[in-house]
Amino acid sequence: MPEHSGEHLKVLIRSSAIQKRIRQVARQISRDFKGERVHLIGVLKGACIFLSDLIRYVDLEVSLDFMAVSSYGKGSKSSGEVRLNKDLDTSIEGMNVILVEDILDTGLTISYLCRVLQQRKPKALRIAALLDKPSRRIIKEVKADYLGFSIPNEFVVGYGLDYAERYRNLRDVCILTLPPS
Ligand code: IMP
Ligand code: MG
């Protein structure tokens, strides 16, 4: 494991467990929207790996788009301010939209995105998240309709999730411990 100086990684969720759970989540989506089309919107960059695995197991007519957001600051803390860096390519009016996120933490990012997307009149708007840290939630109403795993309050990396843009390529989700500062 290519750890950066002083940083320590410990496996929390193995790749095999992630893959198994994603197939279950995809089946649930396929059942819920049987006979309909769904439009998956990935939140860049963290969700890209989850989304690319998920979409291949969804047994429906599917289309895809991306949004990019940043919360100010690039460390391990969410500042609460969200900026939209890339908007959708096409209209979502009347569509069954599933917003795909890597992790729900404070809920600030998703609640901002849901507000933006709801104004565009989708037929349905659902949230799929690989991970959830419910103990960190600030916006209490935010919950995933489709969830991979609920995890304790630890900073995690891998399977798309980064620390300062590193570790997205790990196949497992790992707990990252930083060197004492
Ligand atoms: P929220 O707005 O606080 O819910 O934060 C959501 C975003 O913060 C996620 O999309 C991630 O980019 C980032 N984030 C929150 N927790 C973690 C973590 O444990 N590891 C890596 N990124 C995280
Ligand atoms: Mg991030």
Coordinates of C-alpha atoms and ligand atoms in Angstrom, one line a residue:
M1 CA 0.0 0.0 0.0
P2 CA 1.6 3.3 -1.1
E3 CA 1.1 5.3 2.0
H4 CA 2.2 8.9 2.1
S5 CA 4.8 9.8 4.8
G6 CA 3.5 9.3 8.3
E7 CA -0.1 8.4 7.1
H8 CA -1.5 5.1 8.1
L9 CA -4.2 3.0 6.3
K10 CA -6.4 0.3 7.8
V11 CA -8.9 -1.6 5.8
L12 CA -12.5 -0.9 6.8
I13 CA -14.5 -2.4 3.9
R14 CA -13.0 -5.0 1.6
S15 CA -13.3 -4.7 -2.2
S16 CA -15.3 -8.0 -2.3
A17 CA -17.8 -6.7 0.2
I18 CA -18.2 -3.5 -1.7
Q19 CA -18.9 -5.3 -4.9
K20 CA -21.4 -7.6 -3.3
R21 CA -23.3 -4.7 -1.7
I22 CA -23.3 -2.7 -5.0
R23 CA -25.0 -5.6 -6.8
Q24 CA -27.7 -5.6 -4.1
V25 CA -28.2 -1.8 -4.3
A26 CA -28.4 -2.0 -8.1
R27 CA -31.0 -4.8 -7.9
Q28 CA -33.1 -2.6 -5.5
I29 CA -32.9 0.3 -8.0
S30 CA -33.8 -2.0 -10.9
R31 CA -36.9 -3.2 -8.9
D32 CA -38.0 0.2 -7.8
F33 CA -37.9 1.7 -11.3
K34 CA -39.0 -1.4 -13.3
G35 CA -40.1 -0.5 -16.8
E36 CA -38.8 3.0 -16.5
R37 CA -35.7 4.9 -17.4
V38 CA -33.3 6.3 -14.8
H39 CA -30.8 9.1 -15.1
L40 CA -27.8 8.7 -12.8
I41 CA -26.0 11.8 -11.8
G42 CA -22.5 11.3 -10.4
V43 CA -21.0 13.8 -8.0
L44 CA -17.4 14.3 -9.1
K45 CA -14.9 13.2 -8.3
G46 CA -15.4 10.9 -5.4
A47 CA -18.5 9.0 -6.8
C48 CA -16.9 8.1 -10.1
I49 CA -15.8 4.6 -9.1
F50 CA -18.9 3.8 -7.2
L51 CA -21.0 5.0 -10.1
S52 CA -19.1 3.1 -12.7
D53 CA -19.5 -0.2 -10.8
L54 CA -23.2 0.5 -9.9
I55 CA -24.4 1.4 -13.5
R56 CA -23.2 -1.9 -14.9
Y57 CA -25.5 -3.8 -12.5
V58 CA -28.6 -1.7 -13.1
D59 CA -30.9 -3.6 -15.3
L60 CA -32.9 -0.7 -16.8
E61 CA -32.6 1.9 -19.5
V62 CA -30.0 4.2 -18.0
S63 CA -28.4 7.6 -18.9
L64 CA -25.6 9.4 -17.2
D65 CA -24.5 12.9 -16.3
F66 CA -22.1 14.5 -13.8
M67 CA -21.9 17.4 -11.5
A68 CA -18.8 18.7 -9.8
V69 CA -18.8 20.5 -6.5
S70 CA -16.2 21.6 -4.0
S71 CA -16.6 22.5 -0.5
Y72 CA -14.0 25.1 0.3
G73 CA -10.8 23.8 1.8
K74 CA -9.0 20.7 0.7
G75 CA -8.3 18.9 4.0
S76 CA -10.4 16.4 5.9
K77 CA -13.0 18.8 7.2
S78 CA -16.1 20.1 5.4
S79 CA -16.4 23.8 5.6
G80 CA -20.1 24.0 4.9
E81 CA -19.8 26.2 1.9
V82 CA -20.5 24.4 -1.4
R83 CA -19.6 25.7 -4.9
L84 CA -20.9 24.2 -8.1
N85 CA -17.9 23.7 -10.5
K86 CA -19.6 21.8 -13.2
D87 CA -23.3 21.7 -14.0
L88 CA -25.3 19.1 -15.9
D89 CA -25.1 18.8 -19.6
T90 CA -28.8 18.3 -20.2
S91 CA -32.2 19.0 -18.6
I92 CA -33.6 16.6 -16.0
E93 CA -37.2 17.8 -16.2
G94 CA -39.6 14.8 -15.9
M95 CA -36.8 12.3 -15.4
N96 CA -36.2 9.7 -12.7
V97 CA -33.0 11.1 -11.2
I98 CA -30.6 9.3 -8.9
L99 CA -27.9 11.4 -7.4
V100 CA -24.9 9.2 -6.8
E101 CA -22.5 10.3 -4.0
D102 CA -19.4 8.7 -2.4
I103 CA -20.3 9.6 1.2
L104 CA -22.9 11.5 3.2
D105 CA -21.1 13.3 6.0
T106 CA -22.6 16.6 7.3
G107 CA -25.2 16.4 4.5
L108 CA -24.4 19.9 3.4
T109 CA -23.3 18.9 -0.1
I110 CA -26.2 16.7 -0.9
S111 CA -28.8 19.1 0.5
Y112 CA -27.4 21.9 -1.6
L113 CA -27.4 19.6 -4.7
C114 CA -30.9 18.4 -4.0
R115 CA -32.2 22.0 -3.7
V116 CA -30.6 22.8 -7.1
L117 CA -31.9 19.7 -8.8
Q118 CA -35.5 19.9 -7.3
Q119 CA -35.9 23.3 -8.9
R120 CA -35.5 21.6 -12.3
K121 CA -38.6 19.5 -11.9
P122 CA -37.4 15.9 -12.1
K123 CA -40.2 13.2 -11.9
A124 CA -38.3 11.6 -9.0
L125 CA -35.1 12.5 -7.2
R126 CA -33.4 9.8 -5.1
I127 CA -30.0 9.6 -3.4
A128 CA -27.6 6.7 -3.7
A129 CA -24.5 6.8 -1.5
L130 CA -21.8 4.3 -1.0
L131 CA -21.1 5.4 2.6
D132 CA -22.9 7.2 5.3
K133 CA -21.5 8.7 8.5
P134 CA -24.8 9.4 10.3
S135 CA -23.2 10.6 13.5
R136 CA -21.7 13.6 11.6
R137 CA -25.0 14.8 10.1
I138 CA -25.8 18.5 10.4
I139 CA -28.7 18.5 8.0
K140 CA -30.9 15.9 9.6
E141 CA -33.3 15.4 6.8
V142 CA -30.6 14.1 4.5
K143 CA -30.8 10.4 4.0
A144 CA -29.8 7.9 1.3
D145 CA -32.6 6.1 -0.5
Y146 CA -29.9 3.6 -1.5
L147 CA -27.0 3.0 0.8
G148 CA -24.0 0.8 0.6
F149 CA -22.6 1.0 4.2
S150 CA -23.2 3.0 7.3
I151 CA -19.8 3.6 8.9
P152 CA -18.5 5.1 12.2
N153 CA -17.0 8.6 12.5
E154 CA -13.7 7.9 10.9
F155 CA -12.0 9.6 7.9
V156 CA -11.9 7.1 5.1
V157 CA -10.2 6.9 1.7
G158 CA -10.2 4.6 -1.3
Y159 CA -12.7 3.4 -3.8
G160 CA -13.0 7.0 -5.1
L161 CA -12.6 8.8 -1.8
D162 CA -9.5 11.0 -1.4
Y163 CA -7.4 12.8 1.1
A164 CA -5.8 15.8 -0.7
E165 CA -6.6 14.0 -4.0
R166 CA -4.7 10.9 -3.0
Y167 CA -5.8 7.3 -2.4
R168 CA -8.8 7.3 -4.7
N169 CA -7.4 4.2 -6.5
L170 CA -7.5 1.9 -3.4
R171 CA -9.8 -1.0 -4.0
D172 CA -10.8 -1.2 -0.3
V173 CA -12.3 1.6 1.8
C174 CA -9.7 2.3 4.4
I175 CA -9.5 4.4 7.6
L176 CA -6.8 7.0 7.2
T177 CA -4.8 8.1 10.2
L178 CA -2.8 11.3 9.9
P179 CA 0.6 11.9 11.6
P180 CA 0.3 14.0 14.7
S181 CA 0.7 17.7 13.7
Ligands
IMP1 P1 -20.8 16.6 3.4 O1 -21.2 17.8 2.6 O2 -20.2 17.0 4.7 O3 -21.9 15.6 3.6 O4 -19.5 16.0 2.7 C1 -19.6 15.3 1.6 C2 -18.2 15.3 0.9 O5 -17.1 15.4 1.9 C3 -18.0 13.9 0.3 O6 -18.6 13.9 -1.0 C4 -16.5 13.8 0.3 O7 -16.0 14.4 -0.8 C5 -16.1 14.5 1.6 N1 -15.9 13.6 2.7 C6 -16.7 13.5 3.8 N2 -16.2 12.6 4.6 C7 -15.2 12.0 4.0 C8 -14.2 11.0 4.4 O8 -14.3 10.3 5.4 N3 -13.3 10.7 3.4 C9 -13.1 11.4 2.3 N4 -14.0 12.4 1.9 C10 -15.0 12.7 2.8
MG2 MG -13.5 14.8 -1.6

